[in-house]
XYZ file of N, CA, C and O in Angstrom:
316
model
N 93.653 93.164 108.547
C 93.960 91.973 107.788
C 95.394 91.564 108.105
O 96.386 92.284 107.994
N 95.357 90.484 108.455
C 96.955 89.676 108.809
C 97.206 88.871 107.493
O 96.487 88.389 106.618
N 99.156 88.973 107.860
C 99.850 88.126 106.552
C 100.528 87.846 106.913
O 101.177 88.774 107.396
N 100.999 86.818 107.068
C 102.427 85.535 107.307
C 102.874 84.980 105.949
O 101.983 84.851 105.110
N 103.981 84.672 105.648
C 104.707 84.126 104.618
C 105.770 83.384 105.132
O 106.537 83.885 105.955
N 105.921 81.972 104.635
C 107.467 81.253 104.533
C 107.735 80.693 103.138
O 106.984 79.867 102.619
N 109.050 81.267 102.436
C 108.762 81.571 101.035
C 110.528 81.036 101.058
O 111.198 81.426 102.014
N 111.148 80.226 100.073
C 112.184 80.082 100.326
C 112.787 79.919 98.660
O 112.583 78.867 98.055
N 113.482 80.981 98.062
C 113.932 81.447 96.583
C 115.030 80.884 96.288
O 115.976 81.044 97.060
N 115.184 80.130 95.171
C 116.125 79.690 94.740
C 117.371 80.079 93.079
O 117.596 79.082 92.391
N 117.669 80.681 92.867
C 118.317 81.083 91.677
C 118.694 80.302 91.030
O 119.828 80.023 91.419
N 118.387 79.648 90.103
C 118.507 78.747 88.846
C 119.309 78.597 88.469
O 119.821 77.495 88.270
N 119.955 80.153 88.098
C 120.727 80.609 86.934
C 120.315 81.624 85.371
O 119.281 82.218 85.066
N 121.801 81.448 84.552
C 121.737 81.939 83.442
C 120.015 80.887 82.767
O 119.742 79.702 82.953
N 119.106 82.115 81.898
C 118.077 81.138 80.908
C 117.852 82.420 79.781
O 118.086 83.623 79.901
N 117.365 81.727 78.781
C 117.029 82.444 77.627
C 115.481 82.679 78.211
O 114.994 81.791 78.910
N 114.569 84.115 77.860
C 113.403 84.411 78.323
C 112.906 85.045 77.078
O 113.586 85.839 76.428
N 111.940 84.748 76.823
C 110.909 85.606 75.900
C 109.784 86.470 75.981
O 108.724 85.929 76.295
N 109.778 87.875 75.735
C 108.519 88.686 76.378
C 107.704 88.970 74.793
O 107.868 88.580 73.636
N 107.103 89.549 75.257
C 106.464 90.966 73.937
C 107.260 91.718 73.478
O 107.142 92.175 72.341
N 108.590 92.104 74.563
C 109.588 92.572 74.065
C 110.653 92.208 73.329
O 111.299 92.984 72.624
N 110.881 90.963 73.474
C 111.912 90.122 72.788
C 112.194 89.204 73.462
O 111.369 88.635 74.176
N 113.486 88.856 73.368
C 114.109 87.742 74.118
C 115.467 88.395 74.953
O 116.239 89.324 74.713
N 115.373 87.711 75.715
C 116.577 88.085 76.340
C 117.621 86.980 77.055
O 117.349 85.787 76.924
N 118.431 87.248 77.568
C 119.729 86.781 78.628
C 118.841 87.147 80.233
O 118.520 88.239 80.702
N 118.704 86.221 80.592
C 118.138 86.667 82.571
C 118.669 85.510 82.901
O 119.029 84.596 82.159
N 118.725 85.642 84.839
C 118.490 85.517 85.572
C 117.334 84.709 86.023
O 116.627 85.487 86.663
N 116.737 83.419 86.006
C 116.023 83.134 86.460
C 116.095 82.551 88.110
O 117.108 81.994 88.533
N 114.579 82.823 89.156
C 114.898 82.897 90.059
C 113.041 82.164 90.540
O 112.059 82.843 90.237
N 112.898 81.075 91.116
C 112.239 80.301 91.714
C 111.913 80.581 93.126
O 112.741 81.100 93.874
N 110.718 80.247 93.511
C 110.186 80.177 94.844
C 108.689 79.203 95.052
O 107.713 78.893 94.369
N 109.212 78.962 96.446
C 107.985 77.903 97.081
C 107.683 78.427 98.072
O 108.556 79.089 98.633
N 106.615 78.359 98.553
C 106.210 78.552 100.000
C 104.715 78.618 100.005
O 103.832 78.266 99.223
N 104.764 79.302 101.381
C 102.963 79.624 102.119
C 102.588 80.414 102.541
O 103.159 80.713 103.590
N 101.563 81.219 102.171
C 101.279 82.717 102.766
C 99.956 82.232 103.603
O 99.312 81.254 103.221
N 99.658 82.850 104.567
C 98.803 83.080 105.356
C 97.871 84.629 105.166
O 98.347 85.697 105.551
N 96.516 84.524 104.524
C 96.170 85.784 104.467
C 94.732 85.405 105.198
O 93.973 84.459 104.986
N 94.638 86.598 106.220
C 93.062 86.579 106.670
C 92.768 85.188 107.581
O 91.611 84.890 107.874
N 93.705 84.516 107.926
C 93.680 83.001 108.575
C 93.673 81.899 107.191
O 94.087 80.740 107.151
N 93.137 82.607 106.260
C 93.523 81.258 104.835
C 94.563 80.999 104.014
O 95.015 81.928 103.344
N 95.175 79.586 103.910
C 96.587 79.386 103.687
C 96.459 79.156 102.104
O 95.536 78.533 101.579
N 97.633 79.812 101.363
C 97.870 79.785 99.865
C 99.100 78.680 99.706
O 100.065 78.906 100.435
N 99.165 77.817 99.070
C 100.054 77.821 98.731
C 100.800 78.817 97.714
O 100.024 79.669 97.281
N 102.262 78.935 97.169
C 102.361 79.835 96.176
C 103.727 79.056 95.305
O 104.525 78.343 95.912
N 103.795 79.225 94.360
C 104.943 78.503 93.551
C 104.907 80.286 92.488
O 103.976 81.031 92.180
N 106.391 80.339 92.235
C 106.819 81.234 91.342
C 108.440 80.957 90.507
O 109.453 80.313 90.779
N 107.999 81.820 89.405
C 108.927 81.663 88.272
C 109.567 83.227 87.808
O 109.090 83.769 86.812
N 110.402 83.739 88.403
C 110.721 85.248 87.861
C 112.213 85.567 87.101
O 113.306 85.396 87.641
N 111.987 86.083 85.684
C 113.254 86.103 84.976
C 113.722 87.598 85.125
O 113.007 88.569 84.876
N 115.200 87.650 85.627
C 115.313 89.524 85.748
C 116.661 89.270 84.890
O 117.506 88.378 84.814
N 116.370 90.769 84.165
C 117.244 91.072 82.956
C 118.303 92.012 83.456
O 117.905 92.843 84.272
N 119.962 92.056 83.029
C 120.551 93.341 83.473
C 120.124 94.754 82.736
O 120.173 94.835 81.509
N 119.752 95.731 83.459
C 119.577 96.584 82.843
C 117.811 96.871 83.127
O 117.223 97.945 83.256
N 117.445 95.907 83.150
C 115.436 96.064 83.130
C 115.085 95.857 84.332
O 114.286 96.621 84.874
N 115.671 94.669 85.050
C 114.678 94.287 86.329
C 114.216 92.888 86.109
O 114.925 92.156 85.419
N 113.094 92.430 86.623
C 112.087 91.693 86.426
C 111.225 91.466 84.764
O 110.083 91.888 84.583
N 111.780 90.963 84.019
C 110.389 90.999 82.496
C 109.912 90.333 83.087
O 109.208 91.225 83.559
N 109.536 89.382 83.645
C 108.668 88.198 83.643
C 108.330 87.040 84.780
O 108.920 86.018 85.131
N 107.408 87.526 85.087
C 106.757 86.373 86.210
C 105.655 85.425 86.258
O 104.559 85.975 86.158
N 105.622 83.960 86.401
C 104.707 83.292 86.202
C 104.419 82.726 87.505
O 105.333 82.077 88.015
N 103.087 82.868 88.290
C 102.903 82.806 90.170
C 101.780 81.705 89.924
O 101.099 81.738 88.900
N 101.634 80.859 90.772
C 100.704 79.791 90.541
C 100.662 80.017 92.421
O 101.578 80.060 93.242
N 98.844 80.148 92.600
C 98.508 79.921 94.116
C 97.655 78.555 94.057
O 97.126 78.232 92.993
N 97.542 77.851 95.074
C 96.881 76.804 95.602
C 96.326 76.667 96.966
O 96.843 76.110 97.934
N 95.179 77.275 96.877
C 93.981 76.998 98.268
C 93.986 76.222 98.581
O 94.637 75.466 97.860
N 93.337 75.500 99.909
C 93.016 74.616 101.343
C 92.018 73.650 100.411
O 92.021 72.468 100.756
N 91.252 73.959 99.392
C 90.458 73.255 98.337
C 90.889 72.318 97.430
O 90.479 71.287 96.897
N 92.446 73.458 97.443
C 92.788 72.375 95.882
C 92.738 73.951 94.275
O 93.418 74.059 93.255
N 91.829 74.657 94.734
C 91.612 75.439 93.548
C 92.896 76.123 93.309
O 93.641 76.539 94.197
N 93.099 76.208 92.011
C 94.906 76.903 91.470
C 94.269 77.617 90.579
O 93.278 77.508 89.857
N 95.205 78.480 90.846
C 95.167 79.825 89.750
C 96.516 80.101 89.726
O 97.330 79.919 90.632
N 96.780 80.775 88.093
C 97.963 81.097 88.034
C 97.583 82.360 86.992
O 96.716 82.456 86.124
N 98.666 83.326 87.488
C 99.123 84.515 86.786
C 100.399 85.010 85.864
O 101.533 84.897 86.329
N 100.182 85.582 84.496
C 101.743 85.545 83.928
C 101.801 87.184 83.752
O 100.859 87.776 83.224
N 102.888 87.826 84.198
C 102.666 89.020 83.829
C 104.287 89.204 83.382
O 105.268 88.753 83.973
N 104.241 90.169 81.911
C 105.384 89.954 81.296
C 105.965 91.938 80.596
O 105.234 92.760 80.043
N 106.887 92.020 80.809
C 107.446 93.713 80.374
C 106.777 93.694 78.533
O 106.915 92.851 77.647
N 105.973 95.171 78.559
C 105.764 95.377 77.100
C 106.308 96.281 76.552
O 106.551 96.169 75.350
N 106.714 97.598 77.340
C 107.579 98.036 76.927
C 108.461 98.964 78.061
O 109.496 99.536 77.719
């Protein structure tokens, strides 16, 4: 199975974020691009807030197929 990506991240800045865990002070950090998996092209859009001290709480990824079909995923720190 082959994978190509051109993915280009942008840092926002300081944002207030809210998990299961609370709220916090992050880092938010953006991306666009296109993955290539198997010869079929995704688009991909992402949203990731990283905390000092934790990492990553929180990512929201939205893909978009050659169709049109979107799906999006939120996966967030619980504890």
């Amino acid at each position: 199975q082959s994978f190509e990506t051109d993915t280009v991240f942008k840092v926002v800045g300081p944002r207030k974020v809210k998990t299961k865990l609370g709220e916090f002070d992050s880092i938010l950090v953006t991306s666009e691009g296109s993955n290539i998996v198997s010869g079929q092209k995704l688009m991909i859009s992402a949203k990731a807030w990283y905390v000092k001290g934790m990492g990553e709480v929180r990512i929201e990824m939205t893909s978009k197929d050659e169709k049109g079909k979107e799906a999006t995923v939120t996966v967030e720190a619980v504890k």
